[in-house]
Short mmCIF file of C-alpha atoms and ligand atoms in Angstrom, two decimals:
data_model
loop_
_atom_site.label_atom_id
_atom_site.label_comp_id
_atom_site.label_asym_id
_atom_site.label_seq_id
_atom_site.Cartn_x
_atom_site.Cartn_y
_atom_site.Cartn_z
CA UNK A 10 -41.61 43.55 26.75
CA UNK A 11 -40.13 46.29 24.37
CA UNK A 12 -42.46 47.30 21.25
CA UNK A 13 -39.17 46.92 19.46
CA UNK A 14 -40.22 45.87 16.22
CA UNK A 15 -42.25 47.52 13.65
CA UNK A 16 -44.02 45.54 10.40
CA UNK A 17 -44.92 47.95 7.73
CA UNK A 18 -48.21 47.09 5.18
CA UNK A 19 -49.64 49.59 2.53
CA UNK A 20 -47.32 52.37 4.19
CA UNK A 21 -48.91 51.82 7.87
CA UNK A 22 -46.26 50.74 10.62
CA UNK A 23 -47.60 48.05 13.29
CA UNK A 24 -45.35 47.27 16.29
CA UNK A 25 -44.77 44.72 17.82
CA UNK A 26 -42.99 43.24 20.98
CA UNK A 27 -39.93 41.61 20.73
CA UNK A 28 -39.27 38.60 22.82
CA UNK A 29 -36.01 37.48 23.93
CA UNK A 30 -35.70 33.19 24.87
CA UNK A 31 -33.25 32.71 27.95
CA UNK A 32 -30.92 31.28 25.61
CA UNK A 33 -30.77 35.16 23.71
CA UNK A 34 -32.99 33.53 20.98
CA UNK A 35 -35.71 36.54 19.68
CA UNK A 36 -38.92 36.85 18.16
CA UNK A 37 -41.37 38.69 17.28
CA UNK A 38 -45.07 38.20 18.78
CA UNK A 39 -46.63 38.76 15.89
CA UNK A 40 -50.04 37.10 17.92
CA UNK A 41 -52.20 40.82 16.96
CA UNK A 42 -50.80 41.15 13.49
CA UNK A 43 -54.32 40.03 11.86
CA UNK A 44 -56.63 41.53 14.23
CA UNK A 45 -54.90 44.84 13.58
CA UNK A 46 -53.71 44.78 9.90
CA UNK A 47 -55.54 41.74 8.56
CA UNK A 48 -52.77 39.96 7.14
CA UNK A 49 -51.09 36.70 8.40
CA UNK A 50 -47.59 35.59 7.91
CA UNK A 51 -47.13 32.90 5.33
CA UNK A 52 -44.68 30.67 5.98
CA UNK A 53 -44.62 27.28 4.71
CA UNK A 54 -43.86 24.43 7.11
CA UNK A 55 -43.23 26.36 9.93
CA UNK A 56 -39.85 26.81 9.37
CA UNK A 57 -39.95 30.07 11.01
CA UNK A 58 -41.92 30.14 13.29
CA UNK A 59 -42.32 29.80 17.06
CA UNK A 60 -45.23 27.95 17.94
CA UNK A 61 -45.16 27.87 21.55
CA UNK A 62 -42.61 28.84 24.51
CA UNK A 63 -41.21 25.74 26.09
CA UNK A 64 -38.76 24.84 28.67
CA UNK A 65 -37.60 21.50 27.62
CA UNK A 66 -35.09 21.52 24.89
CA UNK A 67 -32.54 24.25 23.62
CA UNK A 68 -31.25 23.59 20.02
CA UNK A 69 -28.81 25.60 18.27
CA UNK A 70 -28.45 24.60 14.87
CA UNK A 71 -25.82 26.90 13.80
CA UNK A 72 -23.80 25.79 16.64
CA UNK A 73 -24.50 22.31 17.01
CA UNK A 74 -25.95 22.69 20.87
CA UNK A 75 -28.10 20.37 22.31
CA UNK A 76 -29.58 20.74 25.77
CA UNK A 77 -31.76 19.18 27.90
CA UNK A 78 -33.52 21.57 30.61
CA UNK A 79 -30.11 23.07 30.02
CA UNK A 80 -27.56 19.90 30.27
CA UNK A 81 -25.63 19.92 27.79
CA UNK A 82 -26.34 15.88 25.40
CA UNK A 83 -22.59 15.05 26.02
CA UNK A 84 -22.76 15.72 29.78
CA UNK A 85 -25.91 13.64 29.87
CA UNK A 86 -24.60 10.62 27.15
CA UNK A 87 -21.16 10.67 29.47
CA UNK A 88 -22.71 10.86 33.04
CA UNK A 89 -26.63 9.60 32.93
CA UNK A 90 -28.91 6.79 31.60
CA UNK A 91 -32.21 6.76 29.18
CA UNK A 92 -34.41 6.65 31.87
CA UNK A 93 -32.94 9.43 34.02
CA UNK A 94 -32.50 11.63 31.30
CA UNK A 95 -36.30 10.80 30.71
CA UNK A 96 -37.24 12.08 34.20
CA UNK A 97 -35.50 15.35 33.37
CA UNK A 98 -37.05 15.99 30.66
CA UNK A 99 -40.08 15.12 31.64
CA UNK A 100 -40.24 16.88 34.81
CA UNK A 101 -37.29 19.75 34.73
CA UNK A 102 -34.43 18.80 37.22
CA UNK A 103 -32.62 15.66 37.81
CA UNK A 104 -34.18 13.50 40.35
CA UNK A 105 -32.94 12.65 43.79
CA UNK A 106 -32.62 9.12 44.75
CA UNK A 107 -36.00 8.65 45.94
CA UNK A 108 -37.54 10.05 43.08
CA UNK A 109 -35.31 7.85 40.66
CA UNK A 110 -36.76 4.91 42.85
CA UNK A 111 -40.59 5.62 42.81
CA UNK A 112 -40.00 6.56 38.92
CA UNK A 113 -38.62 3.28 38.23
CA UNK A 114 -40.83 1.61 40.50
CA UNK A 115 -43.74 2.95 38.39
CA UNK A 116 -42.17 2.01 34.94
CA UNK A 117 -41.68 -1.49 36.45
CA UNK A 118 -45.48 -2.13 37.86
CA UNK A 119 -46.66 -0.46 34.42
CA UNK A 120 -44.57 -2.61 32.05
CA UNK A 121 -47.30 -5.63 31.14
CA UNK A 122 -50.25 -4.71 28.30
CA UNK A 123 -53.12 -6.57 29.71
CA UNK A 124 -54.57 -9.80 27.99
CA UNK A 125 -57.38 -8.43 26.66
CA UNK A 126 -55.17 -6.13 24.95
CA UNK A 127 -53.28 -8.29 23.50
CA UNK A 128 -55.36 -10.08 21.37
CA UNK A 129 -55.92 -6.78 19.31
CA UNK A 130 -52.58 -8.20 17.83
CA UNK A 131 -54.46 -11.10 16.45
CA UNK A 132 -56.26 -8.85 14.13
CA UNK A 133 -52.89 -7.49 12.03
CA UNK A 134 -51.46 -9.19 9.74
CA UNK A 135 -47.74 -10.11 10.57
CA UNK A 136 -46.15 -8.37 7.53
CA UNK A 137 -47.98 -5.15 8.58
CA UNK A 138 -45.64 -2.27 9.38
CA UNK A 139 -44.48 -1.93 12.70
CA UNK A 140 -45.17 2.00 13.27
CA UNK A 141 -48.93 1.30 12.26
CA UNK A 142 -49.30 -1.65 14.69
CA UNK A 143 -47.40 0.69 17.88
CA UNK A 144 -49.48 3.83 16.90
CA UNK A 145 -52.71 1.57 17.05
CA UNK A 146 -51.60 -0.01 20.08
CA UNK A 147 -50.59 3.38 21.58
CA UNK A 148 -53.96 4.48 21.03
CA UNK A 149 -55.99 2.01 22.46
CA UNK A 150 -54.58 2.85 25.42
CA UNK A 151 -56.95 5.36 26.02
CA UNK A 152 -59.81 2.73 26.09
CA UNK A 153 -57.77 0.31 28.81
CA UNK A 154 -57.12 2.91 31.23
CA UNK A 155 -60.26 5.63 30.79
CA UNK A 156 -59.52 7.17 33.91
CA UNK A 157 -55.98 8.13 32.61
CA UNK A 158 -57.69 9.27 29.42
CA UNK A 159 -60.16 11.43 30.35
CA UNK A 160 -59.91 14.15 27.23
CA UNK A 161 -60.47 16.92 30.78
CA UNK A 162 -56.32 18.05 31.06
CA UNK A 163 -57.29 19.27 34.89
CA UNK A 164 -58.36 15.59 35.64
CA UNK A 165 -55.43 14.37 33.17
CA UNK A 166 -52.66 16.04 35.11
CA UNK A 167 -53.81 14.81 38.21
CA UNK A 168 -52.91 11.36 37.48
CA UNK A 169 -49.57 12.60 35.46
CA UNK A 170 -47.53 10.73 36.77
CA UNK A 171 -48.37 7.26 36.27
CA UNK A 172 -49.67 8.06 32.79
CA UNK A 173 -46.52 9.32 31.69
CA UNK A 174 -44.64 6.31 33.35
CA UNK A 175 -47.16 3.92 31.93
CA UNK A 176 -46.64 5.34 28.35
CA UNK A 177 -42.92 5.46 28.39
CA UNK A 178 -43.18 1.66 30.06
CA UNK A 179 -45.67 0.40 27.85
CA UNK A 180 -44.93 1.66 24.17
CA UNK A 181 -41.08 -0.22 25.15
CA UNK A 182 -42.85 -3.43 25.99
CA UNK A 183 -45.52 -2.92 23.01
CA UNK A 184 -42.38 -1.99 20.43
CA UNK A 185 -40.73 -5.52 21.76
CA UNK A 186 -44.59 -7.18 21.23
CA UNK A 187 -44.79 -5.57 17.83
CA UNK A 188 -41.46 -7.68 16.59
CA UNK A 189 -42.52 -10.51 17.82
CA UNK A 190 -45.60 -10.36 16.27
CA UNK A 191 -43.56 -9.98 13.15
CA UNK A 192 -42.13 -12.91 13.59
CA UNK A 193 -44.67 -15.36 14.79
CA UNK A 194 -43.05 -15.33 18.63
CA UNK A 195 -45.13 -15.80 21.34
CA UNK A 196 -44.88 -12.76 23.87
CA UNK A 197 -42.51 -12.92 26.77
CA UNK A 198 -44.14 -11.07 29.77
CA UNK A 199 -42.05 -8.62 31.71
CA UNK A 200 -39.85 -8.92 34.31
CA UNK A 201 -38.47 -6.93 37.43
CA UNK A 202 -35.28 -5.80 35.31
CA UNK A 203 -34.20 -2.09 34.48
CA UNK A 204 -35.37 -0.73 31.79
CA UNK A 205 -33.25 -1.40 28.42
CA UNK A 206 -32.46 -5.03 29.98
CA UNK A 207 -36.17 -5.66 30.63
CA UNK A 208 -36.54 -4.65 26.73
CA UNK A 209 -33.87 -6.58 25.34
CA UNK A 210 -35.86 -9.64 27.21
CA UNK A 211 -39.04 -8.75 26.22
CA UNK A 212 -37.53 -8.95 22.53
CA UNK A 213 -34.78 -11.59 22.14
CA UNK A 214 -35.58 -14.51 25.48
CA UNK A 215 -37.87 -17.40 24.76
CA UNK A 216 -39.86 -19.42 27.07
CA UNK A 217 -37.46 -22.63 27.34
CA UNK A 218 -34.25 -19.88 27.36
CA UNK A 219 -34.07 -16.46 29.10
CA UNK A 220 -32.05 -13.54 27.51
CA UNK A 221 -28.60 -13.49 29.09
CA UNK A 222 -28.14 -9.57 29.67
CA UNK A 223 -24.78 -8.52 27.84
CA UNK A 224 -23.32 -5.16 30.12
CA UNK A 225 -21.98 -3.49 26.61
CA UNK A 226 -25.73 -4.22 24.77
CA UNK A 227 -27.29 -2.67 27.22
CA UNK A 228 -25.07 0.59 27.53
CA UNK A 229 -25.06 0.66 24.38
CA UNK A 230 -29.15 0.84 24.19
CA UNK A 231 -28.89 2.88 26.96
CA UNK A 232 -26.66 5.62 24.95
CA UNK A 233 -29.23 5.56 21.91
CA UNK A 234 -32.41 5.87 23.67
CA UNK A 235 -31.18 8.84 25.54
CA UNK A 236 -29.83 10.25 21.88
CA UNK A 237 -33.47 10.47 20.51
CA UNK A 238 -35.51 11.84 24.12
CA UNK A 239 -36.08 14.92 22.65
CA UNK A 240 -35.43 17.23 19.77
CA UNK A 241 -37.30 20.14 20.03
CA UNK A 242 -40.74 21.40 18.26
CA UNK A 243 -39.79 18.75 15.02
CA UNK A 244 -42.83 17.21 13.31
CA UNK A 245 -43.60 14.11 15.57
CA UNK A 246 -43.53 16.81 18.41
CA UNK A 247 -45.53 19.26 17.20
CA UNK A 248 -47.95 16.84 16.28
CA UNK A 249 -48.30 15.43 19.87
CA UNK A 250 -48.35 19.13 20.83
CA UNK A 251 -51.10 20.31 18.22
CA UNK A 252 -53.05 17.09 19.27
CA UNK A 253 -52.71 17.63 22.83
CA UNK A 254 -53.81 21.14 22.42
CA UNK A 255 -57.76 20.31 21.67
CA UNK A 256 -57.89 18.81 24.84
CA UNK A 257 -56.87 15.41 23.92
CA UNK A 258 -55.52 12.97 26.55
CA UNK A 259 -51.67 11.72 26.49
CA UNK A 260 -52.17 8.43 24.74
CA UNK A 261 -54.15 9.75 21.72
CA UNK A 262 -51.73 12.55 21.46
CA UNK A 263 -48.76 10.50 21.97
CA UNK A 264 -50.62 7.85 18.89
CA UNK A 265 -50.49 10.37 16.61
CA UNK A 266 -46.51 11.45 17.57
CA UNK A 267 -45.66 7.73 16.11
CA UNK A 268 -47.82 8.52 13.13
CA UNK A 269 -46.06 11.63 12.24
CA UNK A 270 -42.24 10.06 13.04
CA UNK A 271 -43.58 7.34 10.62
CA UNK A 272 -42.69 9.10 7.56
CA UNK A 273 -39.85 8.68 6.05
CA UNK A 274 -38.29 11.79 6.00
CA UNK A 275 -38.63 12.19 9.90
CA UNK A 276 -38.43 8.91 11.95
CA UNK A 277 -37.41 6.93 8.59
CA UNK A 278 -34.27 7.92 8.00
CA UNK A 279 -31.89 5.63 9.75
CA UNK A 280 -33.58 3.09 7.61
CA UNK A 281 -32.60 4.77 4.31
CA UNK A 282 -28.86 4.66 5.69
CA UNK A 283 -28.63 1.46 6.40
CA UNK A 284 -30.11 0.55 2.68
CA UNK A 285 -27.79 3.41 1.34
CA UNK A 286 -24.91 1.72 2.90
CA UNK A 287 -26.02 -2.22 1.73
CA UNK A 288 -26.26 -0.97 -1.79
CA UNK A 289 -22.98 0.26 -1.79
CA UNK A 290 -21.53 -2.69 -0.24
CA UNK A 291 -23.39 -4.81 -2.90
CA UNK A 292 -21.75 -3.12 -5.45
CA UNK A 293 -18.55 -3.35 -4.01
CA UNK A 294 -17.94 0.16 -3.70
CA UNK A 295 -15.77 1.90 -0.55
CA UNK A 296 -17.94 4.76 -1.18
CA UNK A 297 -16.13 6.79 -3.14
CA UNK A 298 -18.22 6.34 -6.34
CA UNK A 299 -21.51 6.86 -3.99
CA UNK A 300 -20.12 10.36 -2.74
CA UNK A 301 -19.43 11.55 -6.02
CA UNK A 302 -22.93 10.38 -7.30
CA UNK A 303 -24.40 12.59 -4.21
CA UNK A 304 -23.15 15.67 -5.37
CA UNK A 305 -24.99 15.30 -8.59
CA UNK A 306 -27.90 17.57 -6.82
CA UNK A 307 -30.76 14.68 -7.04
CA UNK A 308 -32.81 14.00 -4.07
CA UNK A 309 -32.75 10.07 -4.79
CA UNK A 310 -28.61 9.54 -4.64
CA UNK A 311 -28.17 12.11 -1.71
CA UNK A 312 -25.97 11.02 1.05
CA UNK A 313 -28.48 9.57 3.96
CA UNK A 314 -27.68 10.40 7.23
CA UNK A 315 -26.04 13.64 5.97
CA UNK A 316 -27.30 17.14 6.57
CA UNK A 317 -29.85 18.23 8.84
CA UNK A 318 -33.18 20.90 8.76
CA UNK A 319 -31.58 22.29 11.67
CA UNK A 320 -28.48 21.62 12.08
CA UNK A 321 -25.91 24.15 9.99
CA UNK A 322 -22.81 22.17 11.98
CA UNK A 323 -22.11 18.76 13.22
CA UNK A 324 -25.29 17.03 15.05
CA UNK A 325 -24.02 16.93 18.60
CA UNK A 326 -25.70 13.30 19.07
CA UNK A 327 -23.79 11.76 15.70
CA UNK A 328 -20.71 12.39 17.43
CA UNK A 329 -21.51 10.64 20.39
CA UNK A 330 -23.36 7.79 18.67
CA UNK A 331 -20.25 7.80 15.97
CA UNK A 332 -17.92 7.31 18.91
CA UNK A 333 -19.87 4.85 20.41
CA UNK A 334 -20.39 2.87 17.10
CA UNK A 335 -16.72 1.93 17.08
CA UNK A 336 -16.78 1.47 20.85
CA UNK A 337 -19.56 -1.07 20.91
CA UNK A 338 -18.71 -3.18 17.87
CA UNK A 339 -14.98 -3.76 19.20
CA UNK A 340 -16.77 -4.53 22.78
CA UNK A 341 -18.61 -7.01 20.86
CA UNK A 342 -15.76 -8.79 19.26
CA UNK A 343 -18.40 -7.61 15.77
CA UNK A 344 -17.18 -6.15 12.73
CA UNK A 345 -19.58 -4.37 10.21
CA UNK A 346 -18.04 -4.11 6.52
CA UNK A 347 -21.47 -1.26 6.97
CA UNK A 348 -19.35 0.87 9.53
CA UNK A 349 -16.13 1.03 7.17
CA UNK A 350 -17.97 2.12 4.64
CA UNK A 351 -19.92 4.76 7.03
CA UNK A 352 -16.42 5.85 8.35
CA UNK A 353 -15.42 5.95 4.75
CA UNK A 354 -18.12 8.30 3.53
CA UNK A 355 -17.86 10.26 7.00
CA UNK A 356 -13.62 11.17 6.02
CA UNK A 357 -14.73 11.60 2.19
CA UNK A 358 -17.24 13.69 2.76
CA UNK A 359 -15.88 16.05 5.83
CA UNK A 360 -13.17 16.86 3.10
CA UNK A 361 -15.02 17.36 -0.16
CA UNK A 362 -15.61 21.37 -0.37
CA UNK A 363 -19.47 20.17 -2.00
CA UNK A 364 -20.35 19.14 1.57
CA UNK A 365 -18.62 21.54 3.47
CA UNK A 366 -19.42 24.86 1.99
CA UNK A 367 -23.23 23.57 2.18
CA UNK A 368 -22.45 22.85 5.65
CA UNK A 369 -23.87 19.13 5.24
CA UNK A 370 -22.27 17.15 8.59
CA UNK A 371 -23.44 13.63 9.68
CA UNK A 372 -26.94 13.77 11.27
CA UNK A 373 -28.05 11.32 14.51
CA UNK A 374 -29.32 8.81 11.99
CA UNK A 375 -25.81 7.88 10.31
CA UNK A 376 -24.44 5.64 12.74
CA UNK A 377 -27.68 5.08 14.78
CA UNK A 378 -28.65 1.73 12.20
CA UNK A 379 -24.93 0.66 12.91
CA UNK A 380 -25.45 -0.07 16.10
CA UNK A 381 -29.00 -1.49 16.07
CA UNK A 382 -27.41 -3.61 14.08
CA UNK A 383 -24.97 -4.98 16.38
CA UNK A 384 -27.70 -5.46 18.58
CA UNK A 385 -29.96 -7.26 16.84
CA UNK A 386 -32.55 -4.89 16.24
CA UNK A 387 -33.71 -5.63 12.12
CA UNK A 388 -34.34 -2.28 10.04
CA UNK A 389 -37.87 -2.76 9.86
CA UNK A 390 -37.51 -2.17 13.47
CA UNK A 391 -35.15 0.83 13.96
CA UNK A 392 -38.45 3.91 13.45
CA UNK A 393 -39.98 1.76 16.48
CA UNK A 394 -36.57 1.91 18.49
CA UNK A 395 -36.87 6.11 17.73
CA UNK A 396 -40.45 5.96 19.37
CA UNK A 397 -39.55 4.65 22.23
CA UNK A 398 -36.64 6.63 22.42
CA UNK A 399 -38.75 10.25 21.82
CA UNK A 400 -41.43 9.15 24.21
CA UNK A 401 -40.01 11.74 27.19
CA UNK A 402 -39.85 14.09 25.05
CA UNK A 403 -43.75 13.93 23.14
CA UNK A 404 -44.84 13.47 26.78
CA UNK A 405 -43.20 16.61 28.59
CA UNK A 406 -44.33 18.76 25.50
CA UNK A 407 -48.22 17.06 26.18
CA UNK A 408 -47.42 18.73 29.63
CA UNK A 409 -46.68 21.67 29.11
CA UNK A 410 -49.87 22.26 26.51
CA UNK A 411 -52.05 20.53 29.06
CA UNK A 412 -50.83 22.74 31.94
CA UNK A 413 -50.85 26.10 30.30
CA UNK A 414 -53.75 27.74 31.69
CA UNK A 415 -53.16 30.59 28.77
CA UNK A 416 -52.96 27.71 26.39
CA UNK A 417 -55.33 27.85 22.92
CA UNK A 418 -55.87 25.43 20.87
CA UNK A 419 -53.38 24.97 17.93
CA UNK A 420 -54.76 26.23 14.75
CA UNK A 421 -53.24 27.41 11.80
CA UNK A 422 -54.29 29.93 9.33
CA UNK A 423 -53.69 29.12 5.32
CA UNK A 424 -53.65 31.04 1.93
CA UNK A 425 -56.45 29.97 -0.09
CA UNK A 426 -55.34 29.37 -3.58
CA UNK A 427 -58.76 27.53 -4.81
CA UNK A 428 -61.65 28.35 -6.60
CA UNK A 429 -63.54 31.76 -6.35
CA UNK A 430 -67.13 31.68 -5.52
CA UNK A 431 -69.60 29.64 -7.99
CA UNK A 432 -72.45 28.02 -8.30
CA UNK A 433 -73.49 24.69 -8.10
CA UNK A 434 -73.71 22.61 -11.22
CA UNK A 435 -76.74 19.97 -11.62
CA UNK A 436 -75.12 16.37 -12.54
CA UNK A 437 -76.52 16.49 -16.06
CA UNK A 438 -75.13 19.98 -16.74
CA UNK A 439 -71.49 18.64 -15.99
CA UNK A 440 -68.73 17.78 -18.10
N1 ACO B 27 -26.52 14.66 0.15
C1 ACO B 27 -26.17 15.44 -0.91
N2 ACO B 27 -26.58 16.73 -1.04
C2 ACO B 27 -27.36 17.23 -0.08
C3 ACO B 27 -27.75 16.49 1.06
C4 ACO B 27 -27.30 15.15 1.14
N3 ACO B 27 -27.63 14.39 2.20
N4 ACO B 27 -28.53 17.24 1.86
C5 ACO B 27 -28.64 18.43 1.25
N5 ACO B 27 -27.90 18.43 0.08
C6 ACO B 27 -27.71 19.56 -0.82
C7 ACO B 27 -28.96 19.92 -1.60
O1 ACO B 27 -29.01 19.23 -2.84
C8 ACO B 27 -28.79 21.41 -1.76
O2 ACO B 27 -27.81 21.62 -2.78
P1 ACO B 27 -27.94 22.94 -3.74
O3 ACO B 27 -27.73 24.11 -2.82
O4 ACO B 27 -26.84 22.74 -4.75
O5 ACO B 27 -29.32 22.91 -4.32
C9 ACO B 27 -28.15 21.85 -0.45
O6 ACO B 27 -27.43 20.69 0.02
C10 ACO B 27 -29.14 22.29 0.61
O7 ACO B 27 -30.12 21.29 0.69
P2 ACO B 27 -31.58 21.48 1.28
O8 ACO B 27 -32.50 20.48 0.66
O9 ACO B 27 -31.96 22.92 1.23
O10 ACO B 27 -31.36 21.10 2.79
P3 ACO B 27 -32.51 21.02 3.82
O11 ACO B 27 -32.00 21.70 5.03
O12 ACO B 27 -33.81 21.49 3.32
O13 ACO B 27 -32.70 19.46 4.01
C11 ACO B 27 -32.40 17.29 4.81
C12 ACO B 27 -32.28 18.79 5.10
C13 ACO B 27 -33.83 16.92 4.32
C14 ACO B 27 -32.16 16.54 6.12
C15 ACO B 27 -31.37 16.91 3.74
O14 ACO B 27 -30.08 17.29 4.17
C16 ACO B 27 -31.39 15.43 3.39
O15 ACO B 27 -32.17 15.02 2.53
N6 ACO B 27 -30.52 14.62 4.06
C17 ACO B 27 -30.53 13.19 3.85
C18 ACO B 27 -31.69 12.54 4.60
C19 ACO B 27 -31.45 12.46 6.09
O16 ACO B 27 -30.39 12.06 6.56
N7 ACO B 27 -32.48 12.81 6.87
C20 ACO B 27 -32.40 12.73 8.35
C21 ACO B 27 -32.52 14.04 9.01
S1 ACO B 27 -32.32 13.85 10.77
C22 ACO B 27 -33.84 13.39 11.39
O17 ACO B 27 -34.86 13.59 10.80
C23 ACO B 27 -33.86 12.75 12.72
#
């Protein structure tokens, strides 16, 4: 590596090598900079800067790329499934036949949440929200299968790959178990079906009358899960990545991905569309009113599902999940007075020179609710539908900490803006 780049402090020069991603992208490995100069680099939120080399995902914000172990998301929306597109990720190439067979094989035989585990239900109350009850669940995990779990990555890895297949299996049939719960269903168990059918059974067939698969509700399922299997080092993965990094086994980590994509500005946000879009339709509004309300600069009338930390161009996913919005609805003899007014907004705003010159295009989350929709997914539901989506994608990141023999553990510096040094204060000499 080059010592290409220099940082000056106090009129000394420290250099620094430069390094180059195989995608061109460059940084600077800055890793020395307080052992030799005692500063660190303050940057708030990460925003810039690389926290790890990885392998998995290459995003281009500027350009609107998205690739997976370099495959482009169109090629992989137009020619592949979820669960494919999961084993890529996951493990770097597309599999062979065989290896598509034992991989489904394994998600299959891994797809029931033992009895005992299922009682833990019993102790949440049915209103509770569905993240907290999946990243509980997710967690416990670790306690059902110990030898999975073992918090020792070299004993971790070597059971790899049923964990990871057991994860991705099991948070799908626990996200189905957490709606039913919801609702005061009894469970359905699983059944020998492929993967987004055996979900949409888990959710919507009852014991006196079986789910009848629908070809376009599937696909359509299909299309979104593979959308959301990964997105590069964004909060939910970083956290399964800074989790992962003390040592901790997959299940914890992956618990505390679904904690992070809780929040509303990460995993949330398909949720705020789809109440952005109701309110407009309850006030009988096309959207034209709305848009020119969400130019007023305030952060509570902004335009959901528009703009993107990343992205500085259209999200490559919202135009496949756009297209396929339309596509589904008309398959499904639907209409959604919710997508005219999205299709609206989308023409509005792709015109107005407010959005454009601040280069705010639709993100993945404006048409994803759309669809869930159509499929009978409720809101309260859609952050669990991401989860199970992302799960490739927190588990090949877990991987690649776990089997990084350089690997450290994660830990950040700060700048401490508190209180100097002082002394303690007896009770009855305070206040
Ligand atoms: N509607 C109206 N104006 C907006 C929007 C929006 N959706 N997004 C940004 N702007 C404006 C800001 O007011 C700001 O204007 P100014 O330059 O006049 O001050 C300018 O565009 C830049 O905004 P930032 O806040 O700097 O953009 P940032 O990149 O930090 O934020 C974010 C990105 C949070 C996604 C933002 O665009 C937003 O709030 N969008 C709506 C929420 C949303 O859809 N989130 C989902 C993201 S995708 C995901 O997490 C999977």
């Amino acid at each position: 590596m080059p010592n290409d780049a220099s940082i000056k402090i106090d009129g000394k020069e420290y250099p620094y090598p430069v390094m180059i991603g195989s995608e061109g992208e460059k940084a600077i490995d800055v890793r020395n900079l307080r052992k030799d100069s005692g500063h660190i680099f303050y940057d708030q939120g990460y925003g810039n800067t690389g926290s790890c080399e990885s392998q998995v995902t290459f995003l281009d914000g500027d350009n609107g790329i998205l690739r997976h172990r370099g495959y482009p998301i169109d090629q992989l929306a137009k020619h592949s499934d979820y669960i494919e597109t999961a084993y890529l990720v996951i493990y770097g190439e597309l599999p062979t036949e065989a290896q598509r067979k034992k991989f489904g094989d394994l998600l299959r035989e891994n797809a029931h949440i033992e009895p005992q585990m299922q009682r833990l239900f019993e102790g949440y109350p049915k209103n509770t929200p569905p993240m907290v009850v999946l990243a509980s669940l997710v967690a416990s995990l670790a306690g059902y299968y110990p030898d999975l779990a073992t918090n020792n990555f070299e004993k971790d890895l070597q059971q790899f790959d049923l964990s990871a297949a057991m994860a991705i299996s099991k948070i799908r049939t626990l996200g189905a178990m957490v709606y039913r719960h919801g609702r005061g269903l009894p469970f359905m168990h699983p059944k020998a079906l492929p993967f987004c059918d055996n979900f949409l059974h888990l959710m919507f067939s009852e014991p006196y009358h079986d789910y009848v698969a629908i070809p376009e509700v599937t696909s359509a399922l299909n299309l979104i899960l593979l959308m959301h299997a990964d997105h590069e080092q964004n909060c939910s993965t970083s956290t399964v990545r800074m989790v992962g990094s003390s040592g901790a086994n997959l299940f914890t980590s992956l618990a505390a991905g679904i904690g992070a994509l809780s929040g509303p500005l990460h995993g949330g946000a398909n949720t705020a569309v789809m109440n952005m879009l109701q309110s407009i339709h309850d006030e009988n509004d096309d959207g034209t009113r709305f848009i020119e309300a969400a130019k007023g600069g305030s952060k509570s009338n902004r335009l959901m599902g528009f703009g993107h930390a990343v992205y500085r161009n259209f999200d490559p996913r919202a135009r496949v999940i756009g297209e396929a919005c339309s596509v589904v609805l008309k398959k499904l003899g639907k209409s959604d007075p919710l997508l005219d007014i999205a299709q609206n907004l989308e023409q509005a705003a792709l015109k107005d020179d407010y959005f454009v010159s601040r280069k705010l295009y639709p993100n993945v989350d404006f048409y994803s609710g759309i669809i869930f929709r159509a499929l009978g997914i409720p809101t309260n539901m859609f952050t669990v539908m991401f989860a199970i989506g992302r799960a490739p994608g927190w588990i090949a990141n877990w991987k690649e900490v776990a089997s990084n023999p350089k690997g450290r553990i994660y830990r950040p510096r700060q700048v401490y803006t508190g209180p100097v040094k002082r002394d303690y204060v007896p009770m009855a000499r305070r206040g």
